[in-house]
Coordinates of C-alpha atoms and ligand atoms in Angstrom, one line a residue:
Chain M
X14 CA 62.7 26.1 38.7
X15 CA 59.2 26.9 40.0
X16 CA 58.4 28.4 43.4
X17 CA 55.3 29.6 45.2
X18 CA 55.6 31.4 48.5
X19 CA 52.6 32.7 50.6
X20 CA 50.4 32.3 47.6
X21 CA 46.8 33.3 48.0
X22 CA 43.9 33.7 45.6
X23 CA 40.5 35.1 46.6
X24 CA 37.5 36.0 44.6
X25 CA 34.9 38.5 45.9
X26 CA 31.3 37.4 45.2
X27 CA 29.1 40.3 46.5
X28 CA 29.1 40.0 50.3
X29 CA 31.0 36.9 50.2
X30 CA 34.7 35.9 49.7
X31 CA 35.8 32.7 48.0
X32 CA 39.2 31.5 49.2
X33 CA 40.3 29.5 46.2
X34 CA 43.9 29.2 47.5
X35 CA 45.1 29.9 51.1
X36 CA 48.8 30.4 51.8
X37 CA 50.4 28.0 49.4
X38 CA 54.1 27.2 49.6
X39 CA 55.5 24.9 46.9
X40 CA 58.9 24.3 45.4
X41 CA 59.5 22.3 42.3
X42 CA 62.9 21.4 41.1
X43 CA 64.1 21.1 37.5
X44 CA 63.3 17.8 36.0
X45 CA 60.7 16.9 38.7
X46 CA 57.4 15.3 37.8
X47 CA 54.8 16.5 40.3
X48 CA 51.1 15.5 40.3
X49 CA 48.5 17.7 42.0
X50 CA 45.4 16.0 43.2
X51 CA 42.4 16.9 45.3
X52 CA 38.6 17.2 45.3
X53 CA 36.7 19.1 42.7
X54 CA 36.8 22.8 43.6
X55 CA 39.9 22.5 45.8
X56 CA 42.0 25.0 43.8
X57 CA 44.1 22.8 41.5
X58 CA 43.4 24.7 38.2
X59 CA 43.8 28.0 40.1
X60 CA 47.2 26.9 41.3
X61 CA 48.3 25.8 37.9
X62 CA 47.2 29.0 36.2
X63 CA 49.1 31.1 38.9
X64 CA 52.2 28.9 38.4
X65 CA 52.1 29.5 34.7
X66 CA 51.7 33.3 35.1
X67 CA 48.3 33.1 33.4
X68 CA 46.6 34.8 36.4
X69 CA 47.7 37.1 39.3
X70 CA 47.6 36.0 42.9
X71 CA 45.8 38.1 45.5
X72 CA 49.0 37.7 47.7
X73 CA 52.3 36.0 47.7
X74 CA 54.9 35.4 44.9
X75 CA 55.6 33.1 42.1
X76 CA 59.2 32.6 41.0
X77 CA 59.6 31.1 37.5
X78 CA 63.1 30.2 36.2
X79 CA 64.6 32.6 38.7
X80 CA 62.3 35.5 37.9
X81 CA 59.7 36.9 40.3
X82 CA 56.6 37.1 38.1
X83 CA 54.9 40.0 39.9
X84 CA 57.9 42.2 39.1
X85 CA 57.7 41.7 35.4
X86 CA 55.7 43.8 33.1
X87 CA 52.8 42.1 31.2
X88 CA 55.0 41.9 28.1
X89 CA 58.0 40.4 30.0
X90 CA 55.8 37.9 31.8
X91 CA 54.3 36.8 28.5
X92 CA 57.8 36.3 27.0
X93 CA 59.0 34.3 30.0
X94 CA 55.9 32.1 29.7
X95 CA 56.1 31.6 26.0
X96 CA 59.8 30.6 26.1
X97 CA 59.6 28.2 29.0
X98 CA 56.1 26.9 29.5
X99 CA 53.7 24.5 27.6
X100 CA 50.2 24.6 29.0
X101 CA 47.4 22.0 28.6
X102 CA 44.1 23.5 29.7
X103 CA 41.3 21.5 31.4
X104 CA 39.1 22.4 28.5
X105 CA 41.7 22.7 25.8
X106 CA 41.2 26.2 24.4
X107 CA 41.7 25.1 20.8
X108 CA 41.1 27.5 18.0
X109 CA 37.8 26.3 16.3
X110 CA 38.8 27.5 12.8
X111 CA 42.1 25.7 12.7
X112 CA 42.7 22.0 12.0
X113 CA 44.3 19.7 14.6
X114 CA 47.8 20.1 13.0
X115 CA 47.4 23.8 12.7
X116 CA 46.4 24.1 16.3
X117 CA 49.5 22.0 17.2
X118 CA 51.8 24.2 15.2
X119 CA 50.5 27.4 16.5
X120 CA 53.0 28.0 19.3
X121 CA 55.9 27.7 16.8
X122 CA 54.2 30.1 14.4
X123 CA 53.7 32.6 17.3
X124 CA 57.4 32.2 18.0
X125 CA 58.2 33.3 14.5
X126 CA 59.3 29.8 13.4
X127 CA 58.5 28.4 10.0
X128 CA 56.2 25.4 10.2
X129 CA 57.9 23.5 7.3
X130 CA 61.1 23.2 9.4
X131 CA 59.1 21.2 11.9
X132 CA 57.4 18.7 9.7
X133 CA 59.2 15.7 11.2
X134 CA 58.5 16.8 14.7
X135 CA 54.8 17.4 13.9
X136 CA 54.6 13.9 12.4
X137 CA 56.2 12.3 15.4
X138 CA 54.0 14.0 17.9
X139 CA 50.8 13.2 15.9
X140 CA 52.0 9.6 15.9
X141 CA 52.7 9.5 19.7
X142 CA 49.2 10.9 20.5
X143 CA 47.5 8.7 17.9
X144 CA 46.1 11.4 15.7
X145 CA 47.8 10.9 12.3
X146 CA 44.5 10.1 10.7
X147 CA 42.7 13.1 12.3
X148 CA 45.3 15.8 11.6
X149 CA 43.0 17.7 9.2
X150 CA 39.9 17.6 11.4
X151 CA 38.8 20.8 13.1
X152 CA 38.0 20.7 16.8
X153 CA 34.2 20.3 16.1
X154 CA 35.1 17.3 14.0
X155 CA 37.0 15.6 16.8
X156 CA 35.9 13.5 19.8
X157 CA 36.5 14.9 23.3
X158 CA 39.5 12.8 23.9
X159 CA 40.9 13.6 20.4
X160 CA 40.7 17.4 21.3
X161 CA 42.4 16.7 24.5
X162 CA 45.3 15.0 22.7
X163 CA 45.6 17.9 20.3
X164 CA 45.9 20.2 23.3
X165 CA 48.7 18.1 24.7
X166 CA 50.6 17.9 21.4
X167 CA 50.3 21.7 21.1
X168 CA 51.9 22.1 24.6
X169 CA 54.7 19.7 23.7
X170 CA 55.7 20.8 20.3
X171 CA 58.0 23.7 21.4
X172 CA 59.8 21.2 23.8
X173 CA 59.2 23.6 26.7
X174 CA 61.3 23.5 29.9
X175 CA 58.1 23.3 32.0
X176 CA 54.9 21.5 31.1
X177 CA 51.8 22.5 33.1
X178 CA 48.9 20.0 32.3
X179 CA 45.4 20.3 33.7
X180 CA 43.9 16.8 33.8
X181 CA 45.5 15.6 30.5
X182 CA 43.8 12.2 30.6
X183 CA 40.4 13.2 31.9
X184 CA 38.6 12.4 28.6
X185 CA 40.6 9.3 27.7
X186 CA 40.1 5.6 28.2
X187 CA 42.6 3.7 30.2
X188 CA 44.7 2.5 27.3
X189 CA 44.9 5.8 25.5
X190 CA 45.6 7.5 28.8
X191 CA 48.5 5.2 29.5
X192 CA 50.0 5.9 26.1
X193 CA 49.8 9.6 26.9
X194 CA 51.4 9.2 30.3
X195 CA 54.3 7.3 28.6
X196 CA 54.7 10.1 26.2
X197 CA 54.9 12.6 29.0
X198 CA 57.4 10.4 30.9
X199 CA 59.6 10.0 27.8
X200 CA 59.4 13.7 27.0
X201 CA 60.4 14.5 30.6
X202 CA 63.4 12.2 30.5
X203 CA 64.8 13.1 27.2
X204 CA 64.4 16.9 27.7
X205 CA 65.0 17.0 31.4
X206 CA 61.6 18.7 31.4
X207 CA 59.7 19.7 34.6
X208 CA 56.1 18.5 34.7
X209 CA 53.3 19.7 36.9
X210 CA 50.1 17.7 36.2
X211 CA 46.7 18.2 37.8
X212 CA 44.9 14.9 37.8
X213 CA 42.0 13.0 39.3
X214 CA 43.4 9.7 38.0
X215 CA 45.5 7.7 40.5
X216 CA 47.0 5.8 37.6
X217 CA 48.3 8.9 36.0
X218 CA 49.5 10.2 39.3
X219 CA 51.6 7.0 39.7
X220 CA 53.9 8.2 36.9
X221 CA 54.9 11.2 39.0
X222 CA 57.8 11.5 41.5
X223 CA 55.7 13.4 44.0
X224 CA 52.0 13.9 44.6
X225 CA 50.7 17.1 46.2
X226 CA 47.2 16.9 47.8
X227 CA 45.0 20.0 47.8
X228 CA 41.9 20.3 49.9
X229 CA 39.8 23.5 50.1
X230 CA 42.7 25.7 48.9
X231 CA 45.5 24.3 51.1
X232 CA 48.1 21.7 50.6
X233 CA 47.2 19.0 53.1
X234 CA 49.6 16.2 52.2
X235 CA 52.6 15.4 50.0
X236 CA 53.6 11.9 48.9
X237 CA 57.0 11.1 47.5
X238 CA 57.6 8.0 45.4
X239 CA 61.2 6.9 45.9
X240 CA 61.3 3.9 43.5
X241 CA 64.2 4.3 41.1
Chain E
X28 CA 12.1 2.4 25.4
X29 CA 15.1 3.1 23.3
X30 CA 16.0 1.2 20.2
X31 CA 18.7 1.5 17.5
X32 CA 18.5 -0.7 14.4
X33 CA 21.1 -0.7 11.5
X34 CA 22.4 2.6 12.8
X35 CA 25.2 4.1 10.8
X36 CA 27.0 7.5 10.9
X37 CA 29.5 8.7 8.4
X38 CA 31.3 11.9 7.9
X39 CA 32.8 12.9 4.6
X40 CA 36.2 14.6 4.9
X41 CA 37.2 15.5 1.3
X42 CA 38.3 12.3 -0.4
X43 CA 38.0 10.3 2.7
X44 CA 35.1 8.9 4.7
X45 CA 35.0 8.6 8.5
X46 CA 32.9 5.7 9.7
X47 CA 32.0 7.0 13.2
X48 CA 29.3 4.2 13.7
X49 CA 28.9 1.1 11.6
X50 CA 25.7 -0.9 11.8
X51 CA 24.7 -0.5 15.5
X52 CA 21.9 -2.5 16.9
X53 CA 21.0 -1.7 20.5
X54 CA 17.8 -2.2 22.6
X55 CA 17.4 -0.6 26.0
X56 CA 14.5 -1.4 28.3
X57 CA 12.6 0.9 30.6
X58 CA 14.4 1.3 33.9
X59 CA 17.7 -0.2 32.6
X60 CA 21.0 1.4 33.5
X61 CA 23.5 0.9 30.6
X62 CA 27.1 2.1 30.5
X63 CA 28.8 2.6 27.1
X64 CA 32.6 2.3 27.2
X65 CA 35.3 2.2 24.6
X66 CA 38.5 3.9 23.4
X67 CA 38.6 7.6 22.6
X68 CA 37.2 8.1 19.2
X69 CA 35.2 4.9 19.1
X70 CA 31.8 6.6 18.5
X71 CA 30.3 6.8 22.0
X72 CA 29.3 10.5 21.9
X73 CA 28.1 10.0 18.4
X74 CA 25.9 7.1 19.5
X75 CA 24.5 9.1 22.5
X76 CA 23.6 12.1 20.3
X77 CA 21.8 9.9 17.8
X78 CA 19.9 8.1 20.7
X79 CA 18.8 11.5 22.0
X80 CA 17.7 12.7 18.5
X81 CA 20.3 15.5 18.6
X82 CA 21.7 14.3 15.4
X83 CA 20.6 12.4 12.3
X84 CA 22.0 9.0 11.4
X85 CA 23.4 8.3 7.9
X86 CA 21.4 5.1 7.9
X87 CA 19.2 3.1 10.2
X88 CA 16.5 4.0 12.7
X89 CA 16.2 5.2 16.2
X90 CA 12.9 4.4 18.1
X91 CA 12.3 6.6 21.1
X92 CA 9.4 5.8 23.5
X93 CA 7.7 4.0 20.6
X94 CA 8.2 6.7 18.0
X95 CA 10.5 6.4 15.0
X96 CA 12.5 9.6 15.2
X97 CA 13.3 9.8 11.4
X98 CA 9.5 10.1 10.7
X99 CA 9.0 13.0 13.0
X100 CA 9.2 16.6 11.9
X101 CA 11.9 18.7 13.5
X102 CA 9.3 20.3 15.8
X103 CA 7.8 16.9 16.8
X104 CA 11.3 15.4 17.5
X105 CA 12.1 18.4 19.6
X106 CA 9.0 18.0 21.7
X107 CA 9.5 14.2 22.2
X108 CA 13.1 14.9 23.3
X109 CA 12.2 17.8 25.7
X110 CA 9.4 15.8 27.3
X111 CA 11.4 12.6 27.8
X112 CA 15.1 13.1 27.8
X113 CA 17.7 14.8 30.0
X114 CA 21.1 15.2 28.4
X115 CA 24.5 15.7 30.0
X116 CA 27.0 16.8 27.4
X117 CA 30.7 15.8 27.5
X118 CA 31.5 19.6 27.6
X119 CA 28.4 20.7 29.4
X120 CA 27.0 23.4 27.1
X121 CA 26.1 25.7 30.0
X122 CA 24.9 29.3 29.2
X123 CA 27.8 31.6 30.2
X124 CA 25.6 34.5 31.2
X125 CA 23.5 32.5 33.6
X126 CA 24.3 31.5 37.2
X127 CA 24.6 27.8 38.2
X128 CA 21.0 27.8 39.5
X129 CA 19.6 29.6 36.5
X130 CA 21.3 27.1 34.2
X131 CA 19.8 24.3 36.2
X132 CA 16.3 25.8 36.1
X133 CA 16.4 26.5 32.4
X134 CA 14.7 23.3 31.2
X135 CA 11.7 24.0 33.5
X136 CA 11.5 27.6 32.2
X137 CA 11.7 26.4 28.6
X138 CA 8.8 24.0 29.5
X139 CA 6.7 27.0 30.6
X140 CA 7.0 26.2 34.3
X141 CA 7.4 28.8 37.0
X142 CA 10.7 28.5 38.8
X143 CA 9.3 29.5 42.2
X144 CA 7.2 26.3 42.2
X145 CA 10.4 24.3 42.0
X146 CA 12.4 26.0 44.8
X147 CA 12.5 22.8 47.0
X148 CA 13.5 20.6 44.1
X149 CA 16.3 23.0 43.1
X150 CA 17.5 23.1 46.7
X151 CA 17.6 19.4 47.0
X152 CA 19.4 18.9 43.7
X153 CA 22.0 21.6 44.6
X154 CA 22.5 19.7 47.8
X155 CA 23.0 16.3 46.2
X156 CA 25.6 17.6 43.7
X157 CA 27.3 19.6 46.4
X158 CA 26.8 23.1 44.9
X159 CA 24.7 24.9 47.5
X160 CA 27.5 27.4 48.1
X161 CA 28.2 27.9 44.4
X162 CA 24.7 28.4 43.1
X163 CA 25.1 32.1 42.2
X164 CA 28.4 31.5 40.4
X165 CA 28.5 31.7 36.6
X166 CA 30.2 29.0 34.6
X167 CA 33.5 31.0 34.3
X168 CA 33.4 31.3 38.1
X169 CA 33.2 27.6 38.6
X170 CA 35.8 24.8 38.5
X171 CA 35.6 22.1 35.8
X172 CA 34.0 19.6 38.0
X173 CA 31.6 22.1 39.4
X174 CA 30.4 23.0 35.8
X175 CA 30.1 19.3 35.2
X176 CA 27.8 18.9 38.2
X177 CA 25.7 21.9 37.1
X178 CA 25.2 20.1 33.7
X179 CA 24.0 17.0 35.5
X180 CA 21.7 18.8 37.8
X181 CA 20.2 20.6 34.8
X182 CA 19.5 17.2 33.1
X183 CA 17.9 15.8 36.3
X184 CA 15.6 18.7 37.3
X185 CA 12.8 17.8 35.0
X186 CA 12.8 14.2 36.3
X187 CA 13.1 12.9 32.7
X188 CA 12.1 9.3 31.7
X189 CA 15.5 8.9 30.0
X190 CA 18.9 10.3 31.1
X191 CA 21.7 10.4 28.5
X192 CA 24.9 11.3 30.2
X193 CA 28.3 11.7 28.3
X194 CA 31.1 11.1 30.8
X195 CA 29.3 12.7 33.9
X196 CA 32.3 12.0 36.2
X197 CA 35.2 12.8 33.8
X198 CA 36.2 15.9 35.7
X199 CA 35.6 14.7 39.2
X200 CA 37.8 13.2 41.9
X201 CA 36.8 9.7 43.1
X202 CA 34.9 10.8 46.2
X203 CA 32.7 13.4 44.4
X204 CA 32.3 11.0 41.5
X205 CA 30.9 8.3 43.8
X206 CA 28.4 10.8 45.3
X207 CA 27.3 11.6 41.8
X208 CA 26.9 8.0 40.8
X209 CA 24.8 7.3 44.0
X210 CA 22.6 10.3 43.0
X211 CA 22.1 8.7 39.5
X212 CA 21.4 5.3 41.1
X213 CA 18.8 6.8 43.5
X214 CA 17.2 8.9 40.8
X215 CA 16.9 5.8 38.6
X216 CA 15.3 3.7 41.3
X217 CA 12.8 6.2 42.6
X218 CA 11.7 7.4 39.1
X219 CA 12.1 4.1 37.2
X220 CA 14.4 6.2 35.0
X221 CA 16.3 4.7 32.1
X222 CA 20.0 5.7 32.1
X223 CA 22.5 5.5 29.3
X224 CA 25.9 6.7 30.5
X225 CA 29.1 7.0 28.4
X226 CA 32.1 6.6 30.7
X227 CA 35.8 5.9 30.8
X228 CA 35.7 5.2 34.5
X229 CA 35.3 1.5 35.4
X230 CA 34.1 2.5 38.9
X231 CA 31.2 4.5 37.4
X232 CA 30.4 1.6 35.0
X233 CA 30.1 -0.7 37.9
X234 CA 26.9 1.1 38.9
X235 CA 25.3 0.0 35.6
X236 CA 23.3 -3.2 34.9
X237 CA 24.9 -3.7 31.6
X238 CA 28.1 -2.4 29.9
X239 CA 28.2 -2.1 26.1
X240 CA 31.8 -1.9 24.6
X241 CA 32.4 0.1 21.5
X242 CA 35.5 -0.1 19.3
X243 CA 36.0 1.7 16.1
X244 CA 32.3 2.3 15.6
X245 CA 30.9 -1.2 16.4
X246 CA 29.7 -2.9 19.4
X247 CA 32.3 -5.6 20.2
X248 CA 31.1 -6.9 23.6
X249 CA 28.3 -6.6 26.1
X250 CA 28.7 -7.4 29.8
X251 CA 25.7 -8.0 32.0
X252 CA 25.9 -7.6 35.8
X253 CA 23.4 -10.0 37.4
X254 CA 23.9 -9.2 41.1
X255 CA 20.5 -8.5 42.7
Ligands
ATP301 N1 36.2 33.7 38.9 C1 35.8 33.0 40.0 N2 35.0 33.6 40.9 C2 34.6 33.0 42.0 N3 35.0 31.8 42.4 C3 35.8 31.1 41.6 C4 36.3 31.7 40.3 N4 37.1 30.8 39.7 C5 37.1 29.7 40.5 N5 36.3 29.9 41.6 C6 36.2 28.9 42.7 O1 37.4 28.6 43.2 C7 37.5 27.2 43.6 C8 38.7 26.5 43.0 O2 38.6 26.4 41.6 P1 39.5 25.5 40.7 O3 39.1 25.7 39.3 O4 40.9 25.8 41.0 O5 39.2 24.1 41.2 P2 39.8 22.6 40.8 O6 40.5 22.1 41.9 O7 40.5 22.8 39.5 O8 38.5 21.8 40.6 P3 38.1 20.7 39.4 O9 38.7 19.4 39.9 O10 36.6 20.6 39.6 O11 38.5 21.1 38.1 C9 36.2 26.6 43.1 O12 35.4 26.3 44.2 C10 35.5 27.6 42.3 O13 34.1 27.7 42.5
ATP302 N1 31.9 16.3 12.4 C1 32.8 15.3 12.2 N2 33.5 15.2 11.1 C2 34.4 14.2 10.9 N3 34.7 13.3 11.9 C3 34.0 13.3 13.0 C4 33.1 14.4 13.3 N4 32.6 14.2 14.6 C5 33.2 13.1 15.1 N5 34.1 12.6 14.2 C6 35.0 11.4 14.3 O1 34.1 10.3 14.7 C7 34.8 9.5 15.7 C8 33.8 9.2 16.9 O2 33.6 10.4 17.6 P1 33.0 10.4 19.0 O3 32.9 11.8 19.5 O4 31.7 9.7 19.0 O5 34.0 9.6 19.9 P2 34.0 9.2 21.4 O6 33.9 7.7 21.5 O7 32.9 10.0 22.2 O8 35.4 9.6 21.9 P3 36.0 10.3 23.3 O9 36.0 9.2 24.3 O10 37.3 10.8 22.9 O11 35.0 11.4 23.7 C9 36.0 10.2 16.1 O12 37.2 9.5 15.6 C10 35.9 11.6 15.5 O13 37.2 12.0 15.0
MG303 MG1 40.1 22.2 37.5
MG304 MG1 33.0 11.5 23.5

């Protein structure tokens, strides 16, 4: 459902070239739960953004639900992404003027849906992320971990086929983090959702079927968990 | 060197009152390394901001290097803070238009110092946080963990008497995180620095002399490590 072939990403800094990703090949099947780990600066966020079509590679190709992203117009790529992908950003990207629940409902509103029809789903997701009594708070009235959970709820509310999550438990204590991982696991199972999660937390990675290790822009190792 | 007595912080949200901190009493001695842990939303960042004079309590008093913060004018409080405290924010607060090294030098410039005189210190700190080859990058050209390390370097460059750090390893892999903790430990020892660090990471907390556990706005437990 997600494929990267010969993927490269460079940034030119004056005289000097930063190789954020060098020749990445990665195939992810429908319903798989993949964790991406690696040192700070190794290219994880870059890879996730390319997989989600939020950025263009320097070279190589991303194939997303059967479509080659580089061959789509901006408009087509945006539609494919909105219909299929939920994205949790490393630093959330919440709208500062909207409350937690408004931020969460936003993807539905953008999709032309009417929020009232999703009241039950909103309630359930607020429950699962533990934010029922913070639903009216704006981002600047929320703790770091609370903002992170709003970002996750927002990515899940449309029940996307693919969830791309950049360090979804980075600002959470162990207990809250585990609750969040169970939510992801349940969501994946009941929706046959594909999950690609960047994480520094081995405990979070343990929920995945497969761990891909990045170092300095390349995949250096893959670990498969075969416990059924 | 840092004391909180009867500290309370409330936020009014319409009909409803959020008790972010309820009656906190905390004493931190010079040279101590204290970790503050607790669930997401338990009041850790709130406590750290009050300790650093970045926010006013609803009730109670903060005493900082012998001065009662509530009795100081805004201007006096700012001076006390700038001369004594280095602060690492949970979401960094870097200036987007400045490079990594310019962001790091900023406290010195604000202090009226000439950056050229601190060339060696800047080099050493860039080395210790592993950002020598990212020094010219602006925040939007840095990974999450790289931005976090810039924020830490900026807080350390003035060799402050007190370091207040809000989750300084939250966006770092284990290896980089350990390097950062060793940097904090060395800095504390050679400068007799007092460190108060909020963290979700038990491995980071293990570097502290004492762990204070918050839950729902109150201190519920303290653990002291007596290994010498
Ligand atoms: N716009 C840019 N210009 C130049 N270099 C960049 C740019 N964006 C990212 N980089 C560099 O590319 C590398 C990979 O960045 P990326 O954000 O993917 O790392 P990461 O693995 O997510 O790290 P972290 O765990 O710290 O979040 C980093 O070393 C970073 O400095
Ligand atoms: N301006 C505000 N208005 C209303 N409530 C607030 C405001 N700022 C913080 N809060 C609430 O106060 C509580 C404590 O916030 P704080 O940021 O101190 O938590 P924290 O322990 O740092 O959490 P985390 O580990 O998630 O960063 C949270 O439940 C938050 O929703
Ligand atoms: Mg990243
Ligand atoms: Mg916090």
